mmCIF file of C-alpha atoms in Angstrom:
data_model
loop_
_atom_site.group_PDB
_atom_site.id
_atom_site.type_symbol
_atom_site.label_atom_id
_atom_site.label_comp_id
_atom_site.label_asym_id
_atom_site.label_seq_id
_atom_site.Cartn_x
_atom_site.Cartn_y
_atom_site.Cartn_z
ATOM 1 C CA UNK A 1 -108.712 60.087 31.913
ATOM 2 C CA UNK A 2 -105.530 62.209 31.509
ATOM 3 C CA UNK A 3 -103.715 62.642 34.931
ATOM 4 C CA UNK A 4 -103.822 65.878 36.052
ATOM 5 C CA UNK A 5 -101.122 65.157 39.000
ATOM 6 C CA UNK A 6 -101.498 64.275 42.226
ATOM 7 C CA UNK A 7 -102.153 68.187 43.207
ATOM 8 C CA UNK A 8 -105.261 68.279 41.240
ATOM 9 C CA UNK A 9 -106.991 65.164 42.281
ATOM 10 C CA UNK A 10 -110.508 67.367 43.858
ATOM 11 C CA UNK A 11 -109.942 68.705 39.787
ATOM 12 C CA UNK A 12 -109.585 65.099 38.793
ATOM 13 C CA UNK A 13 -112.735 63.718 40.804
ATOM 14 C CA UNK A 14 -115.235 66.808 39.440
ATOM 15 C CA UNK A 15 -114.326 66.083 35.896
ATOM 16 C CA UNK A 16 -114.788 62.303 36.524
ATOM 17 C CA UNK A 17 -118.145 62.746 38.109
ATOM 18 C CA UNK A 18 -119.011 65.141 35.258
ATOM 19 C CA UNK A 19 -118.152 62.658 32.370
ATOM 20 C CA UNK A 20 -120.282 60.096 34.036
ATOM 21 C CA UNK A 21 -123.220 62.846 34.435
ATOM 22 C CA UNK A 22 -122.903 63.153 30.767
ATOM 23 C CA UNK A 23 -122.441 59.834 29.167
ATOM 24 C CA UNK A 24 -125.682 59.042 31.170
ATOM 25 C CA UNK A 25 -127.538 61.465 28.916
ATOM 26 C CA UNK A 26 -126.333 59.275 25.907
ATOM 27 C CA UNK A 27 -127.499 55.859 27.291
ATOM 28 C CA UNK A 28 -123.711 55.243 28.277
ATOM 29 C CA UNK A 29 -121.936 53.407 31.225
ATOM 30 C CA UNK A 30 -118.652 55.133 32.223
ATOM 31 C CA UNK A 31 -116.051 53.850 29.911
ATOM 32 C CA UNK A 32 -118.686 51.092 28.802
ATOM 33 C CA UNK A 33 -119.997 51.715 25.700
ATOM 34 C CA UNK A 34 -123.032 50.205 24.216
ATOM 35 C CA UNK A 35 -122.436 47.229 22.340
ATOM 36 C CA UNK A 36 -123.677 48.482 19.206
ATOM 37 C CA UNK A 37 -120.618 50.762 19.223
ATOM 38 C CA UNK A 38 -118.535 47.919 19.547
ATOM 39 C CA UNK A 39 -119.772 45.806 16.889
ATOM 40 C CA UNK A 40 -118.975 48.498 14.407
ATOM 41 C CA UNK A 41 -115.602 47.091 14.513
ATOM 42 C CA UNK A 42 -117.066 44.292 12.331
ATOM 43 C CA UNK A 43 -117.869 44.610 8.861
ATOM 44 C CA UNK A 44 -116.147 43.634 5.337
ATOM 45 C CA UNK A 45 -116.020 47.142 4.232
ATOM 46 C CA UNK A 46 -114.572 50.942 5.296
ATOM 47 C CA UNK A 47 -118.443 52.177 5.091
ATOM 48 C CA UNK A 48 -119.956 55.030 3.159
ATOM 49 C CA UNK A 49 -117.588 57.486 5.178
ATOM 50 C CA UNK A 50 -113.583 57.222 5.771
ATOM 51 C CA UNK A 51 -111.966 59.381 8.501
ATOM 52 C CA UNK A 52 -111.011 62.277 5.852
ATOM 53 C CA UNK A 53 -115.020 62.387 4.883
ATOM 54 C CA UNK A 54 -116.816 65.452 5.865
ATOM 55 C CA UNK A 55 -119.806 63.485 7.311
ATOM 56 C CA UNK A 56 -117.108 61.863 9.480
ATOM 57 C CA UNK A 57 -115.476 65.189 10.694
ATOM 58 C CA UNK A 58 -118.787 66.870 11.385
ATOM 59 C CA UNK A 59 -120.607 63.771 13.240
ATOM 60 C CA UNK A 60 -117.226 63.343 15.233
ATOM 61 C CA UNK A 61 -117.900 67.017 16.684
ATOM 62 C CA UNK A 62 -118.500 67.799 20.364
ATOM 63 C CA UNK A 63 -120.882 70.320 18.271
ATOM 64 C CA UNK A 64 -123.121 67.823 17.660
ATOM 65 C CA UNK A 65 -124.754 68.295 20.582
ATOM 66 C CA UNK A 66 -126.094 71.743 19.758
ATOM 67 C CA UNK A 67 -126.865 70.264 15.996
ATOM 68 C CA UNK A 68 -128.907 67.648 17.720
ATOM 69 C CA UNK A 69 -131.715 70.357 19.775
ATOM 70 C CA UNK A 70 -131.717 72.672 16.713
ATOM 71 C CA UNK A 71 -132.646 69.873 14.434
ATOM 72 C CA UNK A 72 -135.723 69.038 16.589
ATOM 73 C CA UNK A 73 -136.340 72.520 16.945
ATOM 74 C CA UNK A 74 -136.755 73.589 13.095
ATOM 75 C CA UNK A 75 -138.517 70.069 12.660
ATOM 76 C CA UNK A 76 -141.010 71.134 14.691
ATOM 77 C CA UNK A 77 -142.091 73.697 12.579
ATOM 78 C CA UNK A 78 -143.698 71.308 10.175
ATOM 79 C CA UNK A 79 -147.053 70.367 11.313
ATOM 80 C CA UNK A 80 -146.930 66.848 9.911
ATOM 81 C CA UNK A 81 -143.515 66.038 10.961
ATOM 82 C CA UNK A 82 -144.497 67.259 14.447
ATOM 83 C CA UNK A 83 -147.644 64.942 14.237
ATOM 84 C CA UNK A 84 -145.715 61.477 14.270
ATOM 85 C CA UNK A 85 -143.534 62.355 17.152
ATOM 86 C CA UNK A 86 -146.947 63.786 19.265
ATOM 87 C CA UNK A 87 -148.732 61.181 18.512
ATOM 88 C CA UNK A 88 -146.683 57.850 18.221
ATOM 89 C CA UNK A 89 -143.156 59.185 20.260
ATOM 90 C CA UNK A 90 -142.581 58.162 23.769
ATOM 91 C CA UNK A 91 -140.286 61.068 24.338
ATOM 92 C CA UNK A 92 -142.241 62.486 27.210
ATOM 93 C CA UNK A 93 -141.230 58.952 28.774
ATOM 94 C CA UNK A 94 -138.559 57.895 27.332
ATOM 95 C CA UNK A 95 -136.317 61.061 26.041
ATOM 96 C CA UNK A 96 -132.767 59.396 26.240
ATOM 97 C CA UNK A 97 -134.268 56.115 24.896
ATOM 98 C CA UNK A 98 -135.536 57.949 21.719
ATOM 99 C CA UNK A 99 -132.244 60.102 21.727
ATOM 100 C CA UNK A 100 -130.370 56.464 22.207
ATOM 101 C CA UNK A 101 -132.441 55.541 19.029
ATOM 102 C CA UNK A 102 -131.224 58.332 16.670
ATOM 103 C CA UNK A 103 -127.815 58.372 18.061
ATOM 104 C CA UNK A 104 -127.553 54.526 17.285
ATOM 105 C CA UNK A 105 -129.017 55.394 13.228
ATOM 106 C CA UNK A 106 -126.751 58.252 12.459
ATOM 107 C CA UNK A 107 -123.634 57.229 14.229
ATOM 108 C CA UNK A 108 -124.312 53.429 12.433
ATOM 109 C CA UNK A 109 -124.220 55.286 9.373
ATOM 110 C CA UNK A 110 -121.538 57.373 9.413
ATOM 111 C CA UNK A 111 -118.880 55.162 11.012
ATOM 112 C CA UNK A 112 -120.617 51.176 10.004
ATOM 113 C CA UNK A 113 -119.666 49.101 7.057
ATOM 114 C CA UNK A 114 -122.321 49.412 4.603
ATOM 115 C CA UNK A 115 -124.282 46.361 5.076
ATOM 116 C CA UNK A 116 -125.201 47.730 8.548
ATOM 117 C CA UNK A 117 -125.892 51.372 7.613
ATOM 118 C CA UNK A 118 -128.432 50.010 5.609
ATOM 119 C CA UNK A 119 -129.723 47.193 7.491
ATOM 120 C CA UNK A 120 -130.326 49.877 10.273
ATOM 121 C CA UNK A 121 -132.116 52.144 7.781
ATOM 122 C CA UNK A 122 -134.325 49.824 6.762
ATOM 123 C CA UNK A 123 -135.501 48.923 10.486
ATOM 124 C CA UNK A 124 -135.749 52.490 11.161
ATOM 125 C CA UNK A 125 -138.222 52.797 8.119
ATOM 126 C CA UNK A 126 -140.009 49.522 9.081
ATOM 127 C CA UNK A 127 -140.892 50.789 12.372
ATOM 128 C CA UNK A 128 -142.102 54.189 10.771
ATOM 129 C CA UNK A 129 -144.731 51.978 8.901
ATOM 130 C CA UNK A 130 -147.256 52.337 11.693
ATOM 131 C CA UNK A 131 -146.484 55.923 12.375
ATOM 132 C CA UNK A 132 -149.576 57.196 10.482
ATOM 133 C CA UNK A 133 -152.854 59.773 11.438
ATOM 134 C CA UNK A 134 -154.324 62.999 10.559
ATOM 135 C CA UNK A 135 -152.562 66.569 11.355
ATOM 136 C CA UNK A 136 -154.109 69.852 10.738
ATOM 137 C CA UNK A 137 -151.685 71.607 8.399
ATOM 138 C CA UNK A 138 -150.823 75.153 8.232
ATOM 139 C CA UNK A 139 -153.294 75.653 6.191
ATOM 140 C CA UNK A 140 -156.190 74.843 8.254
ATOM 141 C CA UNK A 141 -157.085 71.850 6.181
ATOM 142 C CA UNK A 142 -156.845 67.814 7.884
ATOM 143 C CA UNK A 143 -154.788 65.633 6.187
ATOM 144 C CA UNK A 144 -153.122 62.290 6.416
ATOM 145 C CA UNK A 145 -149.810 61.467 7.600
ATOM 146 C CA UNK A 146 -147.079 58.731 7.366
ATOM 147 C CA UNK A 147 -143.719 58.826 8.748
ATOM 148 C CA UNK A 148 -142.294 57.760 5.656
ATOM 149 C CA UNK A 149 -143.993 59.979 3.444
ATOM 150 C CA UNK A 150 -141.438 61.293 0.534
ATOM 151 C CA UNK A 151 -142.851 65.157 1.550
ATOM 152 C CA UNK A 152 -142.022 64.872 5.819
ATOM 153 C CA UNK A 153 -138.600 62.268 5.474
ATOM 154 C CA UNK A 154 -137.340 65.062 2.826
ATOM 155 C CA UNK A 155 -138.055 67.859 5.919
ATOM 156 C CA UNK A 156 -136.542 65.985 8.106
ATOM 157 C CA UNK A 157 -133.367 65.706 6.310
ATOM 158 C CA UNK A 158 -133.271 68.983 5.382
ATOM 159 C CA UNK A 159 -133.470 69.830 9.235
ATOM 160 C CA UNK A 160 -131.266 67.744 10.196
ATOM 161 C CA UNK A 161 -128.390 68.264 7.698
ATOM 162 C CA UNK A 162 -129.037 72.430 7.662
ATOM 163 C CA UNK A 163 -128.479 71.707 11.891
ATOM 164 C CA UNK A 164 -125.283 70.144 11.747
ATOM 165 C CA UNK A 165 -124.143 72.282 9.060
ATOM 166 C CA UNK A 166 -124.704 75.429 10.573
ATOM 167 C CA UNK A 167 -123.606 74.372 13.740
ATOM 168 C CA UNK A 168 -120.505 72.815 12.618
ATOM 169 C CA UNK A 169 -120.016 76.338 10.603
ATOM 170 C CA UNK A 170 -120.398 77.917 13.897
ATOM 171 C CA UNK A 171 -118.397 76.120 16.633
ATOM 172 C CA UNK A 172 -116.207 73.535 14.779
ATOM 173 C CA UNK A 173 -113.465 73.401 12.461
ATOM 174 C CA UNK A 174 -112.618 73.199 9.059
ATOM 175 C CA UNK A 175 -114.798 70.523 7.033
ATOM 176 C CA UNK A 176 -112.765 67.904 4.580
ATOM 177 C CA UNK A 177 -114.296 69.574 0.959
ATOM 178 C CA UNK A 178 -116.227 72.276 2.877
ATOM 179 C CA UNK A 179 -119.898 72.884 3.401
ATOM 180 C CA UNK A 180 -120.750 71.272 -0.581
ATOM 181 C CA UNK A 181 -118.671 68.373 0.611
ATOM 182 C CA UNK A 182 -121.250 67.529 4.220
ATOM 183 C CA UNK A 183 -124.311 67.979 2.040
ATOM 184 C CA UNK A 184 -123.271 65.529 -0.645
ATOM 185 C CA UNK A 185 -121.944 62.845 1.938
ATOM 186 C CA UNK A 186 -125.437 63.242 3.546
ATOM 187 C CA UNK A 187 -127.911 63.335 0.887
ATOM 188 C CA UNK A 188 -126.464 59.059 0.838
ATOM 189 C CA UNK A 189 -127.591 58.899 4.030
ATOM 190 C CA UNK A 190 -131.323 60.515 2.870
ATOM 191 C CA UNK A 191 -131.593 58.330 0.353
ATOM 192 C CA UNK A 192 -131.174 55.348 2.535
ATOM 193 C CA UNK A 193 -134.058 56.599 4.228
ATOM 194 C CA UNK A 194 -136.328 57.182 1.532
ATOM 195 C CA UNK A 195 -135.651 60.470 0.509
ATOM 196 C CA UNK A 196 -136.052 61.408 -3.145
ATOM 197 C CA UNK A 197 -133.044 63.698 -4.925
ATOM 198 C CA UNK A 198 -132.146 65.383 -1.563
ATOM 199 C CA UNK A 199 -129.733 68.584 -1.859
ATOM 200 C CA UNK A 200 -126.103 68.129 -2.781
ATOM 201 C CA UNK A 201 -124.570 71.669 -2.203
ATOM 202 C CA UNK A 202 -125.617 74.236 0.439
ATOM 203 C CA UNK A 203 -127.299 76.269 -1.996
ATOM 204 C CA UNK A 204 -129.569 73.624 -2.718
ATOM 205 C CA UNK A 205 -130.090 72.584 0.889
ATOM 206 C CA UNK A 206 -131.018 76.308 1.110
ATOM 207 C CA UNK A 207 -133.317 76.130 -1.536
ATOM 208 C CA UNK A 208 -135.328 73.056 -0.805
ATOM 209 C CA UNK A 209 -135.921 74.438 3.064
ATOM 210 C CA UNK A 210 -136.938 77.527 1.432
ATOM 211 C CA UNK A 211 -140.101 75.849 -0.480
ATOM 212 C CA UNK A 212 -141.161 75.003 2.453
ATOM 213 C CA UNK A 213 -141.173 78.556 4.078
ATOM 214 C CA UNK A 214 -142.709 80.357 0.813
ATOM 215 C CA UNK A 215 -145.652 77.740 0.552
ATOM 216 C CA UNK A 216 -146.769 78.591 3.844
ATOM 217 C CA UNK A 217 -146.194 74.690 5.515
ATOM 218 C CA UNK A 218 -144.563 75.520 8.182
ATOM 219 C CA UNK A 219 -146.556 77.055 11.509
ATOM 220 C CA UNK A 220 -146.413 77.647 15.295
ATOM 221 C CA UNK A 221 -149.729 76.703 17.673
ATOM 222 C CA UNK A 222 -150.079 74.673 21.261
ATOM 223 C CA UNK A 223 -148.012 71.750 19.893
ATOM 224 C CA UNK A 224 -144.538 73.594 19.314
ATOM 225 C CA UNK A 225 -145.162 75.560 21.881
ATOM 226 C CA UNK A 226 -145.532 72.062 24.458
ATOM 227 C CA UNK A 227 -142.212 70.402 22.403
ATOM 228 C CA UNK A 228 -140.248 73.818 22.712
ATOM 229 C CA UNK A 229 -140.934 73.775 25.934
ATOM 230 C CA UNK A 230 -140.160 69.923 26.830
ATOM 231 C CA UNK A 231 -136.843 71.019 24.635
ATOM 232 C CA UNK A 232 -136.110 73.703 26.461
ATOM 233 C CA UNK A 233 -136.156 72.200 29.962
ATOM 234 C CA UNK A 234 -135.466 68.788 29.646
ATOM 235 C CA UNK A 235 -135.615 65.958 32.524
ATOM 236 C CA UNK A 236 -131.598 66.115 32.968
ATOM 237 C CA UNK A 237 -129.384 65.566 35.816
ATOM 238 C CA UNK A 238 -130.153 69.354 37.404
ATOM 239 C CA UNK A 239 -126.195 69.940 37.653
ATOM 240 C CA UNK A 240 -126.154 69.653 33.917
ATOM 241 C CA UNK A 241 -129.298 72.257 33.143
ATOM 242 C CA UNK A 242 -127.184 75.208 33.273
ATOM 243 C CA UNK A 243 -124.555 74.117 30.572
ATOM 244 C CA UNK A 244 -128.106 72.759 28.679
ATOM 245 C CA UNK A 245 -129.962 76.021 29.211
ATOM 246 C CA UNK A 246 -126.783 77.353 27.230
ATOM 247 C CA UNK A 247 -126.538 74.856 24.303
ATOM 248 C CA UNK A 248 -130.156 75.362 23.856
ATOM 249 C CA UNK A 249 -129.700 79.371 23.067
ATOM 250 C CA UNK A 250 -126.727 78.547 20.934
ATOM 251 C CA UNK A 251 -129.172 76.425 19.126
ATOM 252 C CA UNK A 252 -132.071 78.821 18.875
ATOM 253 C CA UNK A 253 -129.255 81.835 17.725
ATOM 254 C CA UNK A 254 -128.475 79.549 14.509
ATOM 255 C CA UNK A 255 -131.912 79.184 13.335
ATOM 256 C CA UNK A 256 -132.414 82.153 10.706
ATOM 257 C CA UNK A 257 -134.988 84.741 11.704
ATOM 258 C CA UNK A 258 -137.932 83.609 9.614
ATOM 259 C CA UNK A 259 -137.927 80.335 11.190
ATOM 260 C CA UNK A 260 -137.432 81.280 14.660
ATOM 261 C CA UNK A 261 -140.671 83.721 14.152
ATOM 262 C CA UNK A 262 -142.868 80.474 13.162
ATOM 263 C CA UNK A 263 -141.524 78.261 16.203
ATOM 264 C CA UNK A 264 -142.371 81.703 18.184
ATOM 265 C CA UNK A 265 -138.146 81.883 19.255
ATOM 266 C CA UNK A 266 -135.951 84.968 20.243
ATOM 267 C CA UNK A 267 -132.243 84.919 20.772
ATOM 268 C CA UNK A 268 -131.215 85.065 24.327
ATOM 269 C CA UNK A 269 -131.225 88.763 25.414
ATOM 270 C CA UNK A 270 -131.576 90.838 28.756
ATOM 271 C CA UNK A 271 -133.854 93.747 28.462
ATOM 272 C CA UNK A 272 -132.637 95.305 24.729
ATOM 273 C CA UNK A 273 -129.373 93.833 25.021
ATOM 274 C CA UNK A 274 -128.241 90.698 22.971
ATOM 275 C CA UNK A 275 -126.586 88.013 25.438
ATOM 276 C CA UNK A 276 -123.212 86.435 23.816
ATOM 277 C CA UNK A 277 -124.577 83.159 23.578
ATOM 278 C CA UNK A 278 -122.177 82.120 20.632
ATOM 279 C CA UNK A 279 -119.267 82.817 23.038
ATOM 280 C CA UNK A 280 -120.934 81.282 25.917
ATOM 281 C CA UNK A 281 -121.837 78.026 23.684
ATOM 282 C CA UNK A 282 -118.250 77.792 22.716
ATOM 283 C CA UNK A 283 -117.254 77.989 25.998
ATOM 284 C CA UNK A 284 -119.221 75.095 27.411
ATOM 285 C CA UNK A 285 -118.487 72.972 24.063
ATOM 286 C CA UNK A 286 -115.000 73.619 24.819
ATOM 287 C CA UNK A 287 -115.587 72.257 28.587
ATOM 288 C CA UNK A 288 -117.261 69.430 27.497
ATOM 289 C CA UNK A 289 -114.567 68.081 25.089
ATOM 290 C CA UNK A 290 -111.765 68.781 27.187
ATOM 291 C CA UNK A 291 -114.246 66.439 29.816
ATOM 292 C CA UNK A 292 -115.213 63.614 27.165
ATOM 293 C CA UNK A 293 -111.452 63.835 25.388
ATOM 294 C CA UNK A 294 -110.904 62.116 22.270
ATOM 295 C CA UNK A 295 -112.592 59.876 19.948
ATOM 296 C CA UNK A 296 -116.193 58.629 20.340
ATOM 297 C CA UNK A 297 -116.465 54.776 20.810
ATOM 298 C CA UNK A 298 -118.084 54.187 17.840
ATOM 299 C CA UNK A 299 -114.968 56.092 15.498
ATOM 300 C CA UNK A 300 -112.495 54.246 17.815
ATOM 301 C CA UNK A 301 -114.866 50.866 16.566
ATOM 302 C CA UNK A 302 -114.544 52.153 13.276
ATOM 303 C CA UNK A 303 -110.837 52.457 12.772
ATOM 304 C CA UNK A 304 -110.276 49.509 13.826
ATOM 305 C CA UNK A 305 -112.437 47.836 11.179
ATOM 306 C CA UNK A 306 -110.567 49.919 8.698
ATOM 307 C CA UNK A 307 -107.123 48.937 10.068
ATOM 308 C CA UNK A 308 -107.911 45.676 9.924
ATOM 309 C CA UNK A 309 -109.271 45.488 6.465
ATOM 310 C CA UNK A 310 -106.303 47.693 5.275
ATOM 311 C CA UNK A 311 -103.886 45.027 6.910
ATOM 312 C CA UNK A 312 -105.896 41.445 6.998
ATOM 313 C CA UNK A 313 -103.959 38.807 8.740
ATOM 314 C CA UNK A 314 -101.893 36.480 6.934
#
């Protein structure tokens, strides 16, 4: 931690009690990382990604944090998608060890040699294999799902890359290539998992979300309203719900009307007034970097593998 002098040590202690609060969301000792962080210092290559990417400037993001609830929120709104995680997830349970999970997959892919991104891909897939069952679609008609059905892995990308676009957009900075540039680096990252032609510019990330909206797949009903719910109050350290309460109506001001309708969503407001919940989202992002400072563990891990392959020992 940065010393703050020896005036400011109470100032020193709150932020240091903080961090700790925090990385314990993440699965993460103070200052002891997992291992699997670690270990992407090994590799023989720099990866899918360098550090000038735009997957590796948006992932690297305090941001992320928002992208992260407003991805689960607008996956929700598929019936199928929802399905798996009701049926199979142990989030109720387990929430950090599932967020743990798909920290460990896209972090693994962004900032790993390639060998690993897809080796870690592949056992993500192979334990989607017994994710399967029956959903009632939006529709009103039963059918079959799979986890790694072409139709619900493409929805899930598409949430997941429009979330940390938009947020990124939002909060963050300036993105190596620009918006075209994320989209590209991620549609690798889909097809790793399965996904057929995913988007490559915004307008087509815009477009394939939208055929899901104008055929009608998408709904509300008790199950979106239990995972908004479980989303919107999670089991956290209670001195960290506030700043959470916040990030969560950051997330929900991102999602575009028509969406927010379905998942049965409204924008923070007090009476007919509109709260600033951009402003107040910025505000607590900014809080939590200056608290977490610097580079995560696993970019750290990752420039070092690229140092060392840029300058191999004699």
């Amino acid at each position: 931690m940065v010393d703050v002098g020896t005036g400011r040590r109470p100032v020193s202690r709150l932020l240091a009690g903080l961090r700790s609060r925090i990385l314990a969301v993440f699965a993460v000792e103070q200052d002891r990382p997992p291992q699997w962080t670690l270990d992407l210092e090994d590799g023989t290559d720099v990866g899918f990604f360098t550090p000038d990417s735009a997957a590796w400037t948006v992932h690297g993001g305090v941001e992320t944090m928002v992208a992260g609830i407003r991805a689960l929120l607008l996956q929700a709104a598929h019936p199928g998608a929802l399905a798996g995680v009701h049926d199979w997830s142990r989030y109720r349970e387990d929430p950090l060890g599932r967020l743990d999970g798909t920290i460990r997959w896209i972090f693994t892919v962004t900032y790993g040699d390639r060998d690993t991104a897809r080796r870690t891909s592949d056992y993500v897939l192979k334990l989607h294999e017994r994710v399967v069952g029956e959903y009632l679609d939006a529709h009103g008609v039963v059918r079959p799902y799979a986890a790694n059905d072409p139709d619900l892995l493409r929805w899930v990308h598409l949430a997941f890359t429009d979330a940390f676009l938009s947020v990124r957009q939002t909060w963050g900075g300036r993105i190596p290539g620009g918006a075209d540039a994320y989209v590209a680096d991620w549609a690798l990252a889909g097809e790793l998992m399965g996904v057929v032609d995913p988007p490559r510019s915004e307008a087509e990330l815009a477009r394939q979300l939208r055929v899901y909206l104008d055929a009608g797949d998408l709904t509300g009903g008790p199950r979106v309203d239990e995972t908004l719910a479980f989303l919107r109050r999670p089991p956290l350290d209670r001195s960290l719900l506030p700043a959470y309460g916040i990030l969560f109506a950051g997330a929900v001001a991102t999602i575009p009307p028509e969406y927010r309708r379905i998942l049965g969503l409204r924008t923070a407001h007090l009476g007919p007034i509109s709260l600033p919940v951009v402003t107040a989202t910025r505000v607590v992002l900014w809080i939590v970097g200056l608290v977490l400072h610097g580079e995560s563990p696993s970019q750290r891990a990752a420039l070092r593998r690229h140092r060392r392959l840029a300058d191999p020992p004699a």
